[in-house]
């Protein structure tokens, strides 16, 4: 498995501002993913962030709203831009291991937008 | 994106009872994964299954990869209070753009009554 940390663990932000979430892994991984989880709901994939290529966004998510950086094999950031209350959610990063057939998750960032 | 159907949606059981839950899909998967998520935490991988028909155990947990590759099952024997949480299944399939694609189930909420 892998040890994955996220910062911040939680934040309360004003409408219209942006927040950058960091994800750090204790080993080099090729595949990293960013998910959103609404309270009581399942996980929704925002984008896949493979090192050395542009992030691939899922339908309904765009780069202008959720820009992602992947500068190396142990780190990634997700920015939630121009936030609205609808962006209040838990944001999770994960990594693909074991030939990328398994995913391991970070502890999540709980975001509240007021 | 595709979402896997999990049932039951929620369960309330007495401590010591066995638990069964399942996950179904209209598509086939190469890997099935089962996760447990505690409140305020990221999902934790419990069991990974790689072959149709495979039966794998992790302590009191046993999971099976359905022979059609479209379903999977998770059993918990002799439940204890710390089994409380939300259980998610996930299916993995190749993706030409990102390498691997993961689809998550709708979740089963488990409550264990002491």
Tab-separated table of C-alpha atoms in Angstrom:
chain	number	residue	atom	x	y	z
A	1	UNK	CA	0.000	0.000	0.000
A	2	UNK	CA	1.015	3.678	0.227
A	3	UNK	CA	0.844	6.427	2.808
A	4	UNK	CA	-1.075	9.350	1.363
A	5	UNK	CA	-1.502	12.707	3.061
A	6	UNK	CA	-3.696	15.626	2.102
A	7	UNK	CA	-3.595	19.249	3.124
A	8	UNK	CA	-5.660	20.930	4.363
A	9	UNK	CA	-7.772	18.342	6.139
A	10	UNK	CA	-10.673	20.788	6.188
A	11	UNK	CA	-11.409	24.387	5.325
A	12	UNK	CA	-14.230	26.863	5.313
A	13	UNK	CA	-14.027	29.240	2.374
A	14	UNK	CA	-15.887	32.247	1.084
A	15	UNK	CA	-17.862	32.123	-2.114
A	16	UNK	CA	-15.827	33.268	-5.130
A	17	UNK	CA	-12.442	32.324	-3.694
A	18	UNK	CA	-10.184	29.404	-4.653
A	19	UNK	CA	-8.621	26.637	-2.603
A	20	UNK	CA	-5.676	24.447	-3.519
A	21	UNK	CA	-5.574	20.954	-2.040
A	22	UNK	CA	-2.276	19.128	-1.838
A	23	UNK	CA	-1.742	15.377	-2.056
A	24	UNK	CA	1.572	13.808	-1.056
A	25	UNK	CA	2.491	10.127	-1.435
A	26	UNK	CA	5.340	8.335	0.306
A	27	UNK	CA	6.392	6.476	-2.841
A	28	UNK	CA	6.554	7.159	-6.562
A	29	UNK	CA	3.331	6.381	-8.381
A	30	UNK	CA	2.291	6.867	-11.964
A	31	UNK	CA	-1.443	7.159	-11.538
A	32	UNK	CA	-3.148	9.630	-9.236
A	33	UNK	CA	-6.837	10.384	-9.112
A	34	UNK	CA	-8.981	13.142	-7.666
A	35	UNK	CA	-12.509	12.407	-6.443
A	36	UNK	CA	-15.375	14.366	-4.977
A	37	UNK	CA	-17.741	12.862	-2.438
A	38	UNK	CA	-20.931	14.626	-1.450
A	39	UNK	CA	-22.186	13.831	2.082
A	40	UNK	CA	-23.720	10.356	2.186
A	41	UNK	CA	-22.903	9.709	-1.463
A	42	UNK	CA	-20.512	7.589	-3.459
A	43	UNK	CA	-17.286	8.786	-5.013
A	44	UNK	CA	-17.291	10.761	-8.249
A	45	UNK	CA	-14.095	10.882	-10.272
A	46	UNK	CA	-13.021	14.415	-11.181
A	47	UNK	CA	-9.868	13.627	-13.125
A	48	UNK	CA	-6.937	11.296	-13.564
A	49	UNK	CA	-3.546	12.932	-13.121
A	50	UNK	CA	-0.755	10.867	-14.607
A	51	UNK	CA	2.741	12.298	-14.344
A	52	UNK	CA	4.075	13.572	-17.624
A	53	UNK	CA	0.725	14.211	-19.236
A	54	UNK	CA	-2.187	16.567	-18.948
A	55	UNK	CA	-4.887	15.578	-16.511
A	56	UNK	CA	-7.856	13.776	-18.030
A	57	UNK	CA	-11.170	15.181	-16.812
A	58	UNK	CA	-14.424	13.315	-16.493
A	59	UNK	CA	-17.639	14.526	-18.015
A	60	UNK	CA	-18.995	17.458	-16.023
A	61	UNK	CA	-15.609	18.624	-14.755
A	62	UNK	CA	-13.459	21.189	-16.556
A	63	UNK	CA	-9.899	22.359	-16.177
A	64	UNK	CA	-10.861	26.003	-15.597
A	65	UNK	CA	-12.848	25.028	-12.528
A	66	UNK	CA	-10.578	22.251	-11.240
A	67	UNK	CA	-7.010	22.856	-12.438
A	68	UNK	CA	-4.644	20.046	-11.480
A	69	UNK	CA	-0.873	19.968	-11.253
A	70	UNK	CA	1.287	16.845	-11.207
A	71	UNK	CA	4.880	18.059	-11.015
A	72	UNK	CA	6.419	14.732	-10.004
A	73	UNK	CA	5.637	11.129	-9.105
A	74	UNK	CA	4.843	11.814	-5.427
A	75	UNK	CA	2.785	15.006	-5.467
A	76	UNK	CA	-0.314	16.548	-6.987
A	77	UNK	CA	-2.580	19.513	-6.346
A	78	UNK	CA	-6.226	20.142	-7.114
A	79	UNK	CA	-7.557	23.693	-7.109
A	80	UNK	CA	-11.238	24.385	-6.657
A	81	UNK	CA	-11.726	27.748	-8.362
A	82	UNK	CA	-14.348	30.435	-7.950
A	83	UNK	CA	-16.101	28.386	-5.311
A	84	UNK	CA	-19.823	28.286	-4.679
A	85	UNK	CA	-21.754	26.504	-1.918
A	86	UNK	CA	-22.375	23.645	-4.368
A	87	UNK	CA	-18.649	22.886	-4.196
A	88	UNK	CA	-18.967	21.970	-0.521
A	89	UNK	CA	-17.843	18.361	-0.434
A	90	UNK	CA	-15.081	15.997	0.526
A	91	UNK	CA	-12.215	15.923	-1.971
A	92	UNK	CA	-10.125	12.777	-2.052
A	93	UNK	CA	-6.928	11.950	-3.837
A	94	UNK	CA	-5.934	8.384	-4.548
A	95	UNK	CA	-3.106	6.492	-6.195
A	96	UNK	CA	-3.029	3.422	-8.379
A	97	UNK	CA	-0.743	0.606	-7.198
A	98	UNK	CA	-0.131	-3.105	-7.880
A	99	UNK	CA	0.171	-2.500	-11.584
A	100	UNK	CA	-2.480	0.178	-11.035
A	101	UNK	CA	-5.169	-2.451	-10.456
A	102	UNK	CA	-5.674	-1.251	-6.866
A	103	UNK	CA	-6.441	2.235	-5.583
A	104	UNK	CA	-5.448	3.677	-2.232
A	105	UNK	CA	-7.005	6.831	-0.840
A	106	UNK	CA	-5.865	9.784	1.172
A	107	UNK	CA	-7.822	10.943	4.228
A	108	UNK	CA	-9.730	13.581	2.282
A	109	UNK	CA	-10.225	17.335	2.486
A	110	UNK	CA	-13.577	18.491	3.834
A	111	UNK	CA	-14.508	21.750	2.128
A	112	UNK	CA	-17.338	24.023	3.184
A	113	UNK	CA	-18.149	27.046	1.059
A	114	UNK	CA	-20.227	29.808	2.640
B	1	UNK	CA	-19.743	7.834	-15.503
B	2	UNK	CA	-20.941	4.330	-14.829
B	3	UNK	CA	-22.014	3.506	-11.293
B	4	UNK	CA	-22.261	0.085	-9.804
B	5	UNK	CA	-25.385	-0.980	-7.937
B	6	UNK	CA	-24.859	-2.135	-4.395
B	7	UNK	CA	-27.400	-3.832	-2.203
B	8	UNK	CA	-28.627	-3.512	0.337
B	9	UNK	CA	-28.367	0.253	0.662
B	10	UNK	CA	-28.265	-0.047	4.441
B	11	UNK	CA	-28.215	-2.760	7.060
B	12	UNK	CA	-28.930	-2.830	10.770
B	13	UNK	CA	-27.722	-6.010	12.427
B	14	UNK	CA	-27.030	-7.410	15.859
B	15	UNK	CA	-23.456	-7.869	16.956
B	16	UNK	CA	-22.333	-11.403	16.144
B	17	UNK	CA	-24.485	-11.778	13.045
B	18	UNK	CA	-23.078	-12.411	9.602
B	19	UNK	CA	-23.432	-9.802	6.854
B	20	UNK	CA	-23.745	-10.194	3.095
B	21	UNK	CA	-23.738	-7.472	0.493
B	22	UNK	CA	-23.321	-7.467	-3.251
B	23	UNK	CA	-22.422	-5.298	-6.171
B	24	UNK	CA	-23.682	-5.638	-9.724
B	25	UNK	CA	-22.849	-4.043	-13.038
B	26	UNK	CA	-23.975	-4.183	-16.636
B	27	UNK	CA	-20.318	-4.291	-17.718
B	28	UNK	CA	-17.526	-6.734	-17.026
B	29	UNK	CA	-14.522	-5.779	-14.945
B	30	UNK	CA	-10.973	-7.074	-14.700
B	31	UNK	CA	-10.598	-6.342	-10.994
B	32	UNK	CA	-13.078	-5.960	-8.160
B	33	UNK	CA	-12.197	-4.000	-5.034
B	34	UNK	CA	-13.980	-3.636	-1.702
B	35	UNK	CA	-13.495	-0.609	0.555
B	36	UNK	CA	-14.673	0.494	3.990
B	37	UNK	CA	-15.088	4.163	4.832
B	38	UNK	CA	-15.389	5.480	8.366
B	39	UNK	CA	-16.899	8.931	9.002
B	40	UNK	CA	-14.437	11.703	8.200
B	41	UNK	CA	-11.913	9.308	6.653
B	42	UNK	CA	-10.922	8.175	3.188
B	43	UNK	CA	-11.939	4.701	1.963
B	44	UNK	CA	-9.648	1.885	3.050
B	45	UNK	CA	-9.032	-1.060	0.729
B	46	UNK	CA	-10.202	-4.323	2.285
B	47	UNK	CA	-9.944	-6.918	-0.460
B	48	UNK	CA	-8.857	-6.998	-4.112
B	49	UNK	CA	-10.053	-9.700	-6.531
B	50	UNK	CA	-8.377	-10.390	-9.862
B	51	UNK	CA	-9.960	-13.476	-11.403
B	52	UNK	CA	-13.493	-14.574	-12.184
B	53	UNK	CA	-14.630	-17.024	-9.522
B	54	UNK	CA	-11.872	-15.997	-7.110
B	55	UNK	CA	-12.715	-16.213	-3.417
B	56	UNK	CA	-10.459	-14.192	-1.093
B	57	UNK	CA	-10.512	-13.720	2.657
B	58	UNK	CA	-9.139	-11.024	4.938
B	59	UNK	CA	-9.815	-12.019	8.531
B	60	UNK	CA	-13.580	-12.140	9.014
B	61	UNK	CA	-14.159	-10.719	5.545
B	62	UNK	CA	-14.614	-12.881	2.461
B	63	UNK	CA	-15.214	-11.555	-1.038
B	64	UNK	CA	-15.900	-13.261	-4.331
B	65	UNK	CA	-15.384	-12.206	-7.945
B	66	UNK	CA	-18.517	-13.327	-9.796
B	67	UNK	CA	-17.999	-15.784	-12.633
B	68	UNK	CA	-19.766	-13.479	-15.086
B	69	UNK	CA	-17.279	-10.720	-14.102
B	70	UNK	CA	-20.277	-8.423	-13.649
B	71	UNK	CA	-20.742	-8.847	-9.940
B	72	UNK	CA	-18.999	-9.313	-6.630
B	73	UNK	CA	-19.989	-10.236	-3.102
B	74	UNK	CA	-18.682	-9.349	0.342
B	75	UNK	CA	-19.428	-11.304	3.489
B	76	UNK	CA	-18.534	-10.319	7.040
B	77	UNK	CA	-18.759	-13.032	9.648
B	78	UNK	CA	-19.470	-12.527	13.350
B	79	UNK	CA	-19.888	-8.755	13.084
B	80	UNK	CA	-18.482	-6.482	15.780
B	81	UNK	CA	-19.192	-2.808	16.542
B	82	UNK	CA	-16.084	-1.588	14.702
B	83	UNK	CA	-17.486	-3.026	11.467
B	84	UNK	CA	-19.789	0.006	11.376
B	85	UNK	CA	-19.203	2.146	8.306
B	86	UNK	CA	-19.968	2.442	4.634
B	87	UNK	CA	-18.758	-0.303	2.317
B	88	UNK	CA	-18.044	0.485	-1.314
B	89	UNK	CA	-17.306	-1.853	-4.163
B	90	UNK	CA	-15.263	-0.742	-7.157
B	91	UNK	CA	-14.611	-2.283	-10.543
B	92	UNK	CA	-11.493	-1.718	-12.628
B	93	UNK	CA	-11.285	-1.799	-16.401
B	94	UNK	CA	-8.637	-0.628	-18.894
B	95	UNK	CA	-8.910	2.888	-20.279
B	96	UNK	CA	-7.111	3.899	-23.464
B	97	UNK	CA	-6.534	7.466	-22.243
B	98	UNK	CA	-5.665	7.062	-18.581
B	99	UNK	CA	-4.499	3.465	-18.295
B	100	UNK	CA	-7.128	2.260	-15.847
B	101	UNK	CA	-10.647	3.316	-15.031
B	102	UNK	CA	-12.366	2.656	-11.714
B	103	UNK	CA	-16.113	2.740	-11.109
B	104	UNK	CA	-17.546	2.874	-7.606
B	105	UNK	CA	-20.674	1.399	-6.127
B	106	UNK	CA	-23.455	3.304	-4.420
B	107	UNK	CA	-22.372	2.062	-0.998
B	108	UNK	CA	-23.850	-0.079	1.768
B	109	UNK	CA	-24.181	1.529	5.178
B	110	UNK	CA	-23.692	-0.986	7.982
B	111	UNK	CA	-24.858	-0.414	11.546
B	112	UNK	CA	-24.009	-3.002	14.191
B	113	UNK	CA	-26.145	-2.983	17.307
B	114	UNK	CA	-24.237	-4.145	20.390
